[in-house]
Coordinates of C-alpha atoms in Angstrom, one line a residue:
X1 CA 39.9 50.2 -88.2
X2 CA 39.0 47.2 -90.2
X3 CA 36.4 44.6 -89.2
X4 CA 38.9 42.0 -88.9
X5 CA 40.9 44.3 -86.5
X6 CA 37.7 45.0 -84.4
X7 CA 36.9 41.4 -84.0
X8 CA 40.5 40.5 -83.0
X9 CA 40.7 43.1 -80.5
X10 CA 37.0 41.9 -78.9
X11 CA 38.7 38.0 -79.0
X12 CA 41.7 39.4 -77.0
X13 CA 39.6 41.4 -74.8
X14 CA 37.5 38.7 -73.6
X15 CA 40.7 36.6 -73.5
X16 CA 42.3 38.6 -71.3
X17 CA 39.4 38.8 -68.6
X18 CA 39.4 34.8 -68.6
X19 CA 41.0 33.6 -65.3
X20 CA 44.7 32.1 -65.5
X21 CA 43.5 28.5 -64.0
X22 CA 40.3 26.9 -64.3
X23 CA 37.6 26.6 -61.8
X24 CA 36.3 23.6 -60.3
X25 CA 34.3 21.1 -61.7
X26 CA 31.3 19.9 -60.2
X27 CA 31.3 15.9 -59.9
X28 CA 28.3 15.2 -58.5
X29 CA 26.7 13.2 -61.3
X30 CA 23.9 10.8 -60.3
X31 CA 26.2 8.0 -59.3
X32 CA 25.5 4.4 -60.4
X33 CA 23.4 1.8 -58.3
X34 CA 19.7 3.3 -59.4
X35 CA 16.7 0.6 -59.1
X36 CA 16.1 -1.0 -62.3
X37 CA 12.6 -1.0 -64.0
X38 CA 12.3 -3.4 -67.0
X39 CA 8.8 -2.0 -67.8
X40 CA 10.7 1.4 -68.3
X41 CA 13.6 -0.4 -70.6
X42 CA 10.6 -2.1 -73.1
X43 CA 8.9 1.5 -73.1
X44 CA 12.0 3.0 -74.4
X45 CA 13.0 0.1 -76.9
X46 CA 9.2 0.0 -77.9
X47 CA 9.2 3.9 -78.5
X48 CA 12.5 3.4 -80.7
X49 CA 10.4 0.8 -82.8
X50 CA 12.2 -2.1 -81.9
X51 CA 10.1 -5.4 -80.5
X52 CA 10.2 -6.7 -77.5
X53 CA 9.4 -10.4 -76.8
X54 CA 9.3 -11.7 -73.1
X55 CA 9.8 -15.3 -72.7
X56 CA 11.8 -18.0 -70.9
X57 CA 14.9 -19.4 -71.9
X58 CA 13.3 -22.3 -73.4
X59 CA 10.9 -20.3 -75.5
X60 CA 13.6 -18.5 -77.3
X61 CA 13.8 -20.9 -80.4
X62 CA 9.8 -20.8 -80.5
X63 CA 10.6 -16.4 -80.8
X64 CA 13.1 -16.9 -83.3
X65 CA 11.1 -19.3 -85.5
X66 CA 8.4 -16.5 -85.6
X67 CA 10.5 -13.9 -86.5
X68 CA 13.0 -15.7 -88.9
X69 CA 11.8 -19.4 -89.5
X70 CA 12.6 -20.5 -92.8
X71 CA 15.4 -18.0 -93.4
X72 CA 19.2 -17.7 -93.0
X73 CA 20.3 -16.4 -90.0
X74 CA 24.2 -15.3 -89.0
X75 CA 25.1 -16.4 -85.3
X76 CA 28.2 -16.1 -83.5
X77 CA 30.3 -19.1 -82.7
X78 CA 29.3 -18.9 -78.7
X79 CA 25.7 -18.7 -78.9
X80 CA 23.7 -21.3 -76.7
X81 CA 22.0 -23.3 -79.7
X82 CA 19.1 -24.2 -77.9
X83 CA 18.1 -20.9 -79.3
X84 CA 17.8 -21.6 -82.4
X85 CA 15.0 -23.4 -84.4
X86 CA 15.4 -26.5 -87.2
X87 CA 13.6 -24.1 -89.0
X88 CA 16.5 -21.9 -89.6
X89 CA 19.5 -22.0 -92.1
X90 CA 22.4 -21.0 -89.7
X91 CA 25.6 -19.8 -90.9
X92 CA 28.3 -19.5 -87.7
X93 CA 30.3 -16.7 -88.1
X94 CA 34.0 -17.7 -88.3
X95 CA 35.4 -14.7 -89.6
X96 CA 33.0 -15.2 -92.4
X97 CA 33.2 -13.0 -95.9
X98 CA 30.8 -9.7 -95.6
X99 CA 29.0 -10.9 -98.5
X100 CA 27.8 -14.1 -97.2
X101 CA 26.9 -12.1 -93.7
X102 CA 25.0 -9.3 -95.7
X103 CA 23.1 -12.2 -97.6
X104 CA 21.7 -13.8 -94.5
X105 CA 18.3 -12.5 -93.6
X106 CA 18.6 -11.8 -89.9
X107 CA 21.3 -12.3 -86.9
X108 CA 20.6 -13.7 -83.4
X109 CA 23.1 -13.0 -80.5
X110 CA 23.3 -12.3 -76.9
X111 CA 24.2 -9.1 -75.2
X112 CA 26.3 -7.9 -72.6
X113 CA 24.1 -5.2 -70.8
X114 CA 21.5 -3.2 -71.3
X115 CA 20.4 0.3 -69.9
X116 CA 16.7 0.8 -69.2
X117 CA 16.4 4.7 -68.8
X118 CA 17.9 5.0 -72.4
X119 CA 16.5 1.5 -74.1
X120 CA 20.1 0.9 -75.2
X121 CA 21.4 -2.7 -75.6
X122 CA 25.3 -2.9 -75.3
X123 CA 27.4 -5.3 -77.2
X124 CA 31.3 -6.1 -76.6
X125 CA 32.1 -9.3 -79.1
X126 CA 32.4 -11.7 -76.3
X127 CA 31.7 -15.4 -77.9
X128 CA 27.9 -15.0 -77.6
X129 CA 27.7 -11.7 -79.3
X130 CA 30.3 -12.1 -82.3
X131 CA 31.6 -9.2 -84.4
X132 CA 30.3 -5.9 -84.5
X133 CA 30.0 -6.8 -88.6
X134 CA 27.3 -9.3 -87.9
X135 CA 25.0 -7.1 -86.1
X136 CA 25.2 -4.6 -89.0
X137 CA 24.9 -5.8 -92.1
X138 CA 21.6 -8.5 -92.0
X139 CA 18.2 -6.8 -91.9
X140 CA 16.8 -8.3 -88.8
X141 CA 18.7 -8.4 -85.4
X142 CA 17.4 -10.5 -82.5
X143 CA 18.9 -9.6 -79.7
X144 CA 18.6 -12.3 -76.3
X145 CA 18.8 -10.5 -72.9
X146 CA 18.9 -11.8 -69.5
X147 CA 17.3 -9.7 -67.1
X148 CA 19.9 -9.6 -64.8
X149 CA 22.0 -7.4 -67.6
X150 CA 19.5 -4.8 -67.4
X151 CA 20.7 -1.7 -65.2
X152 CA 18.9 1.6 -64.0
X153 CA 21.5 4.1 -65.9
X154 CA 24.5 4.4 -68.1
X155 CA 26.9 4.9 -64.9
X156 CA 25.5 1.5 -64.0
X157 CA 26.3 0.4 -67.5
X158 CA 30.0 1.6 -67.8
X159 CA 30.5 0.2 -64.4
X160 CA 29.7 -3.5 -66.0
X161 CA 32.1 -2.8 -69.3
X162 CA 35.7 -3.3 -70.4
X163 CA 36.8 -0.3 -72.2
X164 CA 39.4 -2.4 -74.1
X165 CA 36.6 -4.4 -75.8
X166 CA 34.7 -3.2 -79.1
X167 CA 31.5 -1.9 -77.6
X168 CA 28.4 -1.5 -79.6
X169 CA 25.6 0.4 -78.4
X170 CA 22.0 0.0 -79.6
X171 CA 19.1 1.8 -79.3
X172 CA 16.3 0.6 -81.6
X173 CA 16.7 -0.2 -85.4
X174 CA 19.2 1.5 -87.4
X175 CA 17.6 5.2 -88.6
X176 CA 18.3 8.4 -90.1
X177 CA 16.6 11.2 -91.6
X178 CA 17.3 12.5 -95.5
X179 CA 17.3 16.2 -96.0
X180 CA 13.7 16.6 -95.5
X181 CA 13.7 15.1 -92.1
X182 CA 11.9 12.0 -93.5
X183 CA 13.1 9.2 -91.3
X184 CA 14.5 6.1 -93.3
X185 CA 15.9 3.1 -91.4
X186 CA 18.2 0.4 -92.4
X187 CA 20.7 2.7 -93.7
X188 CA 23.4 2.1 -91.2
X189 CA 22.3 -1.6 -89.4
X190 CA 19.5 -3.4 -89.1
X191 CA 16.0 -2.1 -90.1
X192 CA 14.4 -4.3 -87.6
X193 CA 15.2 -4.7 -84.0
X194 CA 13.9 -7.7 -81.8
X195 CA 15.1 -8.4 -77.9
X196 CA 13.9 -11.2 -76.4
X197 CA 14.1 -11.0 -72.8
X198 CA 14.4 -13.7 -70.3
X199 CA 14.4 -14.4 -67.0
X200 CA 18.5 -14.7 -65.2

């Protein structure tokens, strides 16, 4: 008997012993509706090397000025203009060419929902969030998030999302590892993520 025949024989024997109908799959996962803890979100984001700013809605422009003042910023067309200081050079994305977006120093967007447990911010391409490309090419992403958009876990977030919209899930700045397991940031998106948390 060859090795091939031996292996195939073992596979046939294992498959023959398998039940003809699949067993019941347990569906008692943790449901949505958990308590929201904003400190958990901040802790997770900080652990992922994002910078979190807590301020009021009218102070967002000050944060943008501190991070990107004097530089070129791309924004989605529906972004509230009072979030932008006079010190930034604004490029409103109206299907701007990728070269112009990549040349911008940063991007400012809103978000749809954030998951405290995983430290994930989710964008769905709404008018205040824009196309996915604007959140991938600039080096800095400032994402403004209201406290009522924060949910406890992933089931809560899924309940708020439209699966037919283009979703971008962000857990900290873009990062990967090279072959020697050295962390390399900015390969697949912005190297710097700033989350601005404002009251609802």
